[in-house]
């Protein structure tokens, strides 16, 4: 592995040197603090590189639009890594939601243990927050599930504070909750025909909560949601899949190898079927397909 910058150096522009080592058609994966995504992705796209950016891709609509237009201009892929779309339980829930009628209510929760704030100290509360970092998963899932049948129309944000400041001296929100009003639209009524506004049938409410001050527990990240449509409801607990263990070193744990299987099989990596792995694999496959079509 070649690193830019080297392990003993600090250089916020090192990605420019790294991109210089790539050739058009190569693939770039960006997993850096949220406020750096745009500059790195834009530089890579303009160099003719395909780009996968972790969620959230960027933090403003303006930056989204610029990357979209630049990707079209340079004929490259610009994708967002939201691995929940490869979680088989989330995929199945999404497919069943299509048959539950108009949207009524959703509540989601995702957390990180508070010791992660020490890891995130360099950017927490400065360049991004816990809602961009974690709520983005369930917001994306909800948008994905709704398709053209509903759209968000009003957003209210609230936050809890105290732990990050008192324990780590970080000026950041501990927990952020977004309350969002959604509008259910007439079938096919997305406003695309003759630029007519969509017809609103009814409204629903979604509450997305994320926190990075959770206590250490049996899982690293609590991840769950409750969804209710006019014809039924779904309750998903991603953190607990009925598989737990305990040992003297780590204590009690709820284990989820469906995300990533870290334990090797007969000494060899065997995590290829985990949805955390498959999201990257899908991007690489797409890059190969695009490059093949361009030849």
Short mmCIF file of N, CA and C in Angstrom, two decimals, residues 114 117 125 129-130 157-177 209-213:
data_model
loop_
_atom_site.label_atom_id
_atom_site.label_comp_id
_atom_site.label_asym_id
_atom_site.label_seq_id
_atom_site.Cartn_x
_atom_site.Cartn_y
_atom_site.Cartn_z
N UNK A 114 -20.06 6.54 22.76
CA UNK A 114 -19.45 7.85 22.99
C UNK A 114 -17.94 7.87 22.86
N UNK A 117 -16.29 9.54 19.85
CA UNK A 117 -16.05 10.98 19.76
C UNK A 117 -14.56 11.30 19.88
N UNK A 125 -18.43 18.15 15.07
CA UNK A 125 -18.93 19.46 15.44
C UNK A 125 -18.28 20.61 14.70
N UNK A 129 -21.68 16.72 11.48
CA UNK A 129 -22.34 16.34 12.73
C UNK A 129 -22.90 14.93 12.62
N UNK A 130 -23.52 14.46 13.70
CA UNK A 130 -23.97 13.08 13.76
C UNK A 130 -25.15 12.81 12.83
N UNK A 157 -35.42 20.40 12.73
CA UNK A 157 -34.30 19.72 13.39
C UNK A 157 -34.20 20.15 14.84
N UNK A 158 -33.91 19.21 15.72
CA UNK A 158 -33.70 19.49 17.14
C UNK A 158 -32.49 18.71 17.62
N UNK A 159 -31.85 19.20 18.68
CA UNK A 159 -30.63 18.55 19.15
C UNK A 159 -30.56 18.52 20.67
N UNK A 160 -29.85 17.50 21.17
CA UNK A 160 -29.51 17.40 22.59
C UNK A 160 -28.02 17.64 22.73
N UNK A 161 -27.62 18.30 23.80
CA UNK A 161 -26.21 18.62 24.00
C UNK A 161 -25.78 18.29 25.43
N UNK A 162 -24.48 18.34 25.68
CA UNK A 162 -23.97 18.19 27.05
C UNK A 162 -22.83 17.20 27.18
N UNK A 163 -23.01 15.99 26.66
CA UNK A 163 -22.01 14.94 26.86
C UNK A 163 -20.73 15.25 26.09
N UNK A 164 -20.85 15.60 24.82
CA UNK A 164 -19.66 15.87 24.00
C UNK A 164 -18.84 17.01 24.60
N UNK A 165 -19.50 18.03 25.08
CA UNK A 165 -18.79 19.18 25.65
C UNK A 165 -18.19 18.84 27.00
N UNK A 166 -18.97 18.24 27.88
CA UNK A 166 -18.51 17.98 29.24
C UNK A 166 -17.43 16.90 29.29
N UNK A 167 -17.58 15.85 28.49
CA UNK A 167 -16.64 14.72 28.59
C UNK A 167 -15.43 14.87 27.66
N UNK A 168 -15.64 15.49 26.48
CA UNK A 168 -14.55 15.54 25.49
C UNK A 168 -14.16 16.97 25.12
N UNK A 169 -14.86 17.95 25.67
CA UNK A 169 -14.63 19.35 25.33
C UNK A 169 -14.77 19.58 23.83
N UNK A 170 -15.78 18.97 23.25
CA UNK A 170 -16.09 19.12 21.83
C UNK A 170 -17.42 19.87 21.71
N UNK A 171 -17.43 20.94 20.97
CA UNK A 171 -18.66 21.71 20.77
C UNK A 171 -19.48 21.06 19.66
N UNK A 172 -20.18 20.00 20.03
CA UNK A 172 -20.98 19.26 19.05
C UNK A 172 -22.28 18.80 19.70
N UNK A 173 -23.29 18.62 18.87
CA UNK A 173 -24.55 18.06 19.36
C UNK A 173 -24.35 16.59 19.72
N UNK A 174 -24.96 16.15 20.80
CA UNK A 174 -24.89 14.74 21.19
C UNK A 174 -25.82 13.88 20.33
N UNK A 175 -27.03 14.36 20.18
CA UNK A 175 -28.09 13.62 19.50
C UNK A 175 -28.88 14.60 18.64
N UNK A 176 -29.16 14.24 17.41
CA UNK A 176 -29.92 15.10 16.52
C UNK A 176 -31.14 14.34 16.01
N UNK A 177 -32.29 14.99 16.06
CA UNK A 177 -33.54 14.43 15.58
C UNK A 177 -34.12 15.32 14.49
N UNK A 209 -33.56 9.84 14.16
CA UNK A 209 -32.72 10.21 15.30
C UNK A 209 -31.37 9.50 15.21
N UNK A 210 -30.31 10.26 15.47
CA UNK A 210 -28.97 9.66 15.52
C UNK A 210 -28.21 10.25 16.69
N UNK A 211 -27.30 9.46 17.26
CA UNK A 211 -26.56 9.88 18.45
C UNK A 211 -25.17 9.27 18.44
N UNK A 212 -24.20 10.01 18.99
CA UNK A 212 -22.87 9.44 19.18
C UNK A 212 -22.44 9.53 20.64
N UNK A 213 -23.41 9.46 21.55
CA UNK A 213 -23.10 9.44 22.98
C UNK A 213 -23.74 8.22 23.66
#
